[in-house]
């Protein structure tokens, strides 16, 4: 039999042990957090001697990233699709920034950009490559798409990323540099039909394999996963015009299966969700690009935007039935179902 005094003593020992374990766990978490913060805050030296190539600089993330990296002191080579886009960027940046015309779907254009960059970087090699160029339209219900619609988006968002990366990889290896590929939260959670989600899932997979392959060569690869931001990718005017054309081109029996009001309800919900979630502060994305290029220890993945961190990425981890229910609230139901 255990006496009352011994029972009290055992209870005290258990309480003290529990308190000690909790304190040790909290101390360990605090220590790890401090170490992570310090490690995350360390930056490279000699930025003014390092060249970085950013694609898709005519507008949006690419345009702002090029200007910010230029202000930071990097030797920026901004790849633009059009000469007007390049001219606007040169006018807004320092004389140090260089521009080059680049169509990521054209191998000859990629080759010309390589020669330009090689001449600029010399023996130093290319420190950073930011694969930012991308398109979204056409997106919409899968049944409304043609095979060429998928190819159009995949050629820019995925095959363009792959070809540009492979082309510039020798220069990146020479500098033991960085690659930052812009994927999306839609590379974790497919919310809509068309090639966009497919392309971003592909960017995620390509980046993961590239990171592991390049580990031994000192080239570090990061993936940037933006949430919803106000750029051309989320331009409701472009998206709605394309959806109307697709709806009008559908066979009568297909339109009838969805119901006469489906297109209106679909575009209305798209406008609501984009208006609710889209942030105009695109610097949240370009800050991730800067960190990936300038941090001594760049992160493997960067979630950009409150919706990515607090909603979309957590949603990608829940059971599929739960994710399907929640995402289903963002889409209307066809009338025949």
C-alpha positions as CSV (number, residue, x, y, z in Angstrom):
1,X,0.0,0.0,0.0
2,X,1.2,3.5,-0.8
3,X,0.9,6.0,2.0
4,X,-0.8,9.3,1.6
5,X,2.5,11.1,1.9
6,X,4.1,8.9,-0.8
7,X,1.0,9.4,-3.1
8,X,1.4,13.2,-2.8
9,X,5.1,13.0,-3.4
10,X,4.5,10.9,-6.6
11,X,1.9,13.4,-7.8
12,X,4.5,16.3,-7.2
13,X,7.1,14.3,-9.1
14,X,4.8,13.8,-12.0
15,X,3.8,17.4,-12.1
16,X,7.4,18.5,-11.9
17,X,8.4,16.0,-14.7
18,X,5.6,17.3,-16.9
19,X,6.5,20.9,-16.3
20,X,10.2,20.1,-17.0
21,X,9.3,18.3,-20.3
22,X,7.1,21.2,-21.4
23,X,9.8,23.7,-20.5
24,X,12.4,21.7,-22.4
25,X,10.1,21.4,-25.5
26,X,9.4,25.2,-25.4
27,X,13.1,26.0,-25.0
28,X,13.9,23.7,-27.9
29,X,11.3,25.3,-30.1
30,X,12.5,28.8,-29.2
31,X,16.1,27.8,-29.9
32,X,15.3,26.3,-33.2
33,X,13.3,29.4,-34.1
34,X,16.2,31.7,-33.2
35,X,18.6,29.6,-35.2
36,X,16.3,29.5,-38.2
37,X,15.8,33.3,-38.1
38,X,19.5,34.0,-37.9
39,X,20.3,31.5,-40.7
40,X,17.5,33.0,-42.8
41,X,18.8,36.5,-42.3
42,X,22.4,35.9,-43.5
43,X,23.1,37.3,-47.0
44,X,25.7,36.9,-49.6
45,X,28.4,39.4,-50.4
46,X,29.5,41.0,-53.7
47,X,26.0,41.6,-55.0
48,X,27.3,44.3,-57.4
49,X,29.4,41.7,-59.2
50,X,26.6,39.1,-59.7
51,X,24.4,38.9,-62.8
52,X,20.8,37.7,-62.6
53,X,18.4,37.0,-65.5
54,X,14.7,37.5,-64.9
55,X,12.1,36.4,-67.5
56,X,8.7,38.0,-68.1
57,X,9.7,41.5,-67.3
58,X,7.2,43.4,-69.4
59,X,4.8,43.8,-66.5
60,X,3.8,42.4,-63.1
61,X,6.2,40.4,-60.9
62,X,9.0,40.4,-63.5
63,X,8.9,44.2,-64.0
64,X,9.0,45.0,-60.3
65,X,11.5,42.3,-59.5
66,X,13.9,43.6,-62.1
67,X,13.7,47.1,-60.7
68,X,14.1,46.0,-57.1
69,X,17.0,43.8,-57.8
70,X,18.6,46.7,-59.8
71,X,18.1,49.0,-56.8
72,X,19.7,46.3,-54.6
73,X,22.8,46.4,-56.7
74,X,22.6,43.2,-58.8
75,X,23.6,43.3,-62.4
76,X,20.1,42.7,-63.8
77,X,19.4,41.3,-67.3
78,X,15.7,41.7,-67.8
79,X,14.1,39.5,-70.4
80,X,11.1,41.1,-72.0
81,X,8.7,39.7,-74.7
82,X,8.3,43.1,-76.4
83,X,10.5,46.1,-77.1
84,X,7.9,48.6,-75.6
85,X,8.1,46.6,-72.4
86,X,11.9,46.7,-72.4
87,X,11.9,50.4,-73.1
88,X,9.6,51.2,-70.2
89,X,11.7,49.1,-67.9
90,X,15.0,50.7,-69.0
91,X,13.5,54.2,-68.4
92,X,12.5,53.2,-64.8
93,X,15.8,51.6,-63.8
94,X,19.4,52.5,-63.5
95,X,21.8,52.5,-66.5
96,X,23.3,49.3,-65.0
97,X,20.2,47.2,-65.9
98,X,20.3,45.5,-69.3
99,X,17.3,44.2,-71.3
100,X,17.0,41.4,-73.8
101,X,14.1,40.3,-75.9
102,X,13.1,36.7,-75.1
103,X,10.2,34.5,-76.2
104,X,10.5,31.4,-74.0
105,X,8.6,29.3,-76.5
106,X,11.1,30.1,-79.3
107,X,14.4,28.1,-79.2
108,X,16.1,30.6,-81.5
109,X,15.1,33.4,-79.2
110,X,16.4,31.5,-76.2
111,X,19.7,30.9,-78.0
112,X,20.1,34.6,-78.8
113,X,19.4,35.5,-75.2
114,X,22.1,32.9,-74.1
115,X,24.7,34.6,-76.3
116,X,23.8,38.0,-74.9
117,X,24.0,36.8,-71.3
118,X,27.3,34.9,-71.9
119,X,28.9,38.1,-73.3
120,X,27.7,40.1,-70.3
121,X,28.7,37.6,-67.6
122,X,32.1,36.5,-69.0
123,X,34.0,34.1,-66.8
124,X,31.9,34.8,-63.7
125,X,28.9,32.9,-65.0
126,X,25.2,33.6,-64.2
127,X,24.4,34.0,-60.5
128,X,20.6,33.9,-60.7
129,X,17.8,32.8,-63.0
130,X,14.2,33.8,-62.2
131,X,11.8,31.9,-64.4
132,X,8.8,34.2,-64.1
133,X,7.3,34.4,-67.6
134,X,3.8,32.9,-67.7
135,X,0.3,33.1,-68.9
136,X,-3.1,31.9,-67.6
137,X,-5.7,32.1,-70.4
138,X,-7.3,29.9,-71.5
139,X,-8.7,28.6,-68.2
140,X,-12.2,27.4,-67.4
141,X,-14.2,24.1,-67.3
142,X,-12.1,21.3,-68.8
143,X,-14.9,20.2,-71.2
144,X,-14.7,23.7,-72.8
145,X,-11.0,23.2,-73.8
146,X,-9.3,21.9,-76.9
147,X,-5.9,20.1,-76.9
148,X,-4.2,23.1,-78.4
149,X,-5.5,25.2,-75.5
150,X,-3.5,23.1,-73.1
151,X,-0.4,23.2,-75.3
152,X,-0.6,27.0,-75.5
153,X,-0.2,27.4,-71.7
154,X,2.1,24.5,-71.2
155,X,4.5,25.8,-73.9
156,X,5.0,29.0,-71.9
157,X,4.6,28.0,-68.3
158,X,6.4,24.6,-68.3
159,X,8.3,23.9,-71.5
160,X,9.6,27.5,-71.5
161,X,10.8,27.1,-68.0
162,X,12.5,23.8,-68.8
163,X,14.2,25.1,-72.0
164,X,15.4,28.3,-70.5
165,X,16.8,26.5,-67.4
166,X,18.6,23.8,-69.4
167,X,20.0,26.5,-71.7
168,X,21.5,28.6,-68.9
169,X,22.5,25.8,-66.6
170,X,26.1,25.7,-67.7
171,X,26.4,29.4,-66.8
172,X,24.6,28.8,-63.5
173,X,27.0,25.9,-62.6
174,X,30.0,28.1,-63.4
175,X,28.8,30.7,-60.8
176,X,27.4,28.1,-58.4
177,X,24.3,30.2,-58.5
178,X,20.6,30.2,-58.0
179,X,17.4,29.3,-59.8
180,X,14.0,30.6,-58.6
181,X,11.0,29.1,-60.4
182,X,7.7,30.8,-60.1
183,X,5.0,28.2,-59.6
184,X,1.7,28.9,-57.8
185,X,-0.5,27.6,-55.1
186,X,-2.4,26.1,-58.1
187,X,0.7,23.9,-58.4
188,X,-0.5,22.3,-55.2
189,X,-4.3,22.4,-55.6
190,X,-6.1,22.3,-58.9
191,X,-9.0,24.7,-58.8
192,X,-9.8,25.2,-62.4
193,X,-9.5,23.4,-65.8
194,X,-7.1,24.3,-68.6
195,X,-3.4,24.2,-68.8
196,X,-2.5,26.6,-65.9
197,X,-2.7,24.2,-63.0
198,X,-1.1,21.4,-65.0
199,X,1.8,23.7,-65.9
200,X,2.4,24.8,-62.3
201,X,2.3,21.2,-61.0
202,X,4.9,20.5,-63.6
203,X,7.1,23.4,-62.5
204,X,7.0,22.1,-59.0
205,X,8.1,18.6,-60.1
206,X,10.8,20.0,-62.4
207,X,12.1,22.2,-59.7
208,X,12.3,19.4,-57.1
209,X,14.2,17.1,-59.4
210,X,16.5,20.0,-60.6
211,X,17.3,20.9,-57.0
212,X,18.4,17.4,-56.1
213,X,20.4,17.0,-59.3
214,X,22.2,20.4,-58.8
215,X,22.9,19.9,-55.1
216,X,26.4,18.5,-55.7
217,X,27.2,21.4,-58.1
218,X,26.4,24.2,-55.6
219,X,23.4,25.4,-57.6
220,X,20.4,26.1,-55.3
221,X,16.8,25.9,-56.6
222,X,13.8,27.6,-55.0
223,X,10.1,27.4,-55.8
224,X,7.9,30.5,-55.3
225,X,4.2,29.8,-54.8
226,X,2.2,33.0,-55.0
227,X,-1.4,33.1,-54.0
228,X,-3.8,35.4,-55.8
229,X,-2.4,38.8,-56.9
230,X,-3.6,41.5,-59.3
231,X,-1.5,40.8,-62.4
232,X,-2.3,39.9,-66.0
233,X,-2.6,36.3,-64.9
234,X,-5.7,37.2,-62.9
235,X,-7.1,39.9,-65.3
236,X,-10.8,39.3,-65.2
237,X,-11.4,41.1,-68.5
238,X,-9.2,38.7,-70.4
239,X,-10.5,35.6,-68.6
240,X,-14.2,36.6,-69.1
241,X,-13.8,37.4,-72.8
242,X,-12.1,34.1,-73.4
243,X,-14.8,32.2,-71.4
244,X,-17.5,33.9,-73.5
245,X,-15.8,32.8,-76.8
246,X,-15.5,29.3,-75.5
247,X,-19.1,29.2,-74.4
248,X,-20.4,30.4,-77.7
249,X,-18.3,27.9,-79.6
250,X,-19.7,24.9,-77.6
251,X,-22.2,22.5,-79.3
252,X,-25.8,23.3,-78.3
253,X,-26.2,20.0,-76.4
254,X,-23.1,20.8,-74.3
255,X,-24.4,24.3,-73.4
256,X,-27.8,22.8,-72.6
257,X,-26.2,20.4,-70.2
258,X,-24.8,23.3,-68.2
259,X,-27.9,25.5,-68.3
260,X,-28.4,28.9,-69.9
261,X,-27.3,30.8,-66.8
262,X,-24.1,28.8,-66.1
263,X,-21.7,31.2,-67.8
264,X,-23.1,34.2,-66.0
265,X,-22.9,32.4,-62.6
266,X,-19.4,31.1,-63.4
267,X,-18.0,34.5,-64.2
268,X,-19.8,36.1,-61.3
269,X,-18.2,33.6,-58.8
270,X,-14.8,34.0,-60.5
271,X,-15.1,37.8,-60.1
272,X,-16.1,37.4,-56.5
273,X,-13.3,35.1,-55.5
274,X,-10.6,37.0,-57.4
275,X,-11.9,40.3,-56.0
276,X,-11.9,38.9,-52.5
277,X,-8.6,37.1,-52.5
278,X,-6.4,39.1,-55.0
279,X,-3.8,41.3,-53.4
280,X,-2.4,44.4,-55.1
281,X,0.8,44.2,-53.2
282,X,2.9,42.2,-55.6
283,X,6.1,43.1,-53.6
284,X,5.2,40.1,-51.4
285,X,6.2,37.9,-54.4
286,X,9.2,39.9,-55.5
287,X,10.5,39.9,-51.9
288,X,10.7,36.1,-52.2
289,X,12.6,36.4,-55.4
290,X,15.1,38.8,-53.8
291,X,15.6,36.5,-50.8
292,X,16.1,33.5,-53.0
293,X,18.9,35.3,-54.9
294,X,20.5,37.2,-52.0
295,X,20.2,34.9,-48.9
296,X,23.1,32.7,-48.0
297,X,20.6,29.9,-47.3
298,X,17.7,30.4,-49.7
299,X,14.5,28.5,-48.8
300,X,13.3,25.5,-50.9
301,X,9.8,27.0,-51.1
302,X,8.3,30.5,-50.6
303,X,4.6,30.9,-50.0
304,X,3.7,34.5,-51.1
305,X,0.5,36.1,-49.8
306,X,-1.8,35.6,-46.8
307,X,-4.2,33.4,-48.8
308,X,-1.4,31.1,-49.8
309,X,0.0,30.7,-46.3
310,X,-3.3,30.6,-44.4
311,X,-5.8,29.0,-46.8
312,X,-4.7,27.4,-50.0
313,X,-1.6,25.5,-48.9
314,X,-3.2,24.2,-45.7
315,X,-6.2,23.2,-47.8
316,X,-3.9,21.2,-50.0
317,X,-3.1,19.0,-47.0
318,X,-6.6,18.1,-45.9
319,X,-8.5,15.0,-47.1
320,X,-9.5,15.3,-50.7
321,X,-13.2,15.1,-49.9
322,X,-12.9,18.2,-47.7
323,X,-10.9,20.1,-50.3
324,X,-13.4,19.1,-53.0
325,X,-16.3,20.4,-50.9
326,X,-14.6,23.8,-50.2
327,X,-13.4,24.4,-53.7
328,X,-16.8,23.3,-55.0
329,X,-18.3,26.3,-53.2
330,X,-16.4,28.5,-55.7
331,X,-18.1,27.0,-58.7
332,X,-21.7,26.8,-59.8
333,X,-23.4,23.5,-60.4
334,X,-24.6,22.6,-64.0
335,X,-28.4,22.5,-64.2
336,X,-28.5,18.8,-65.4
337,X,-26.7,17.5,-62.3
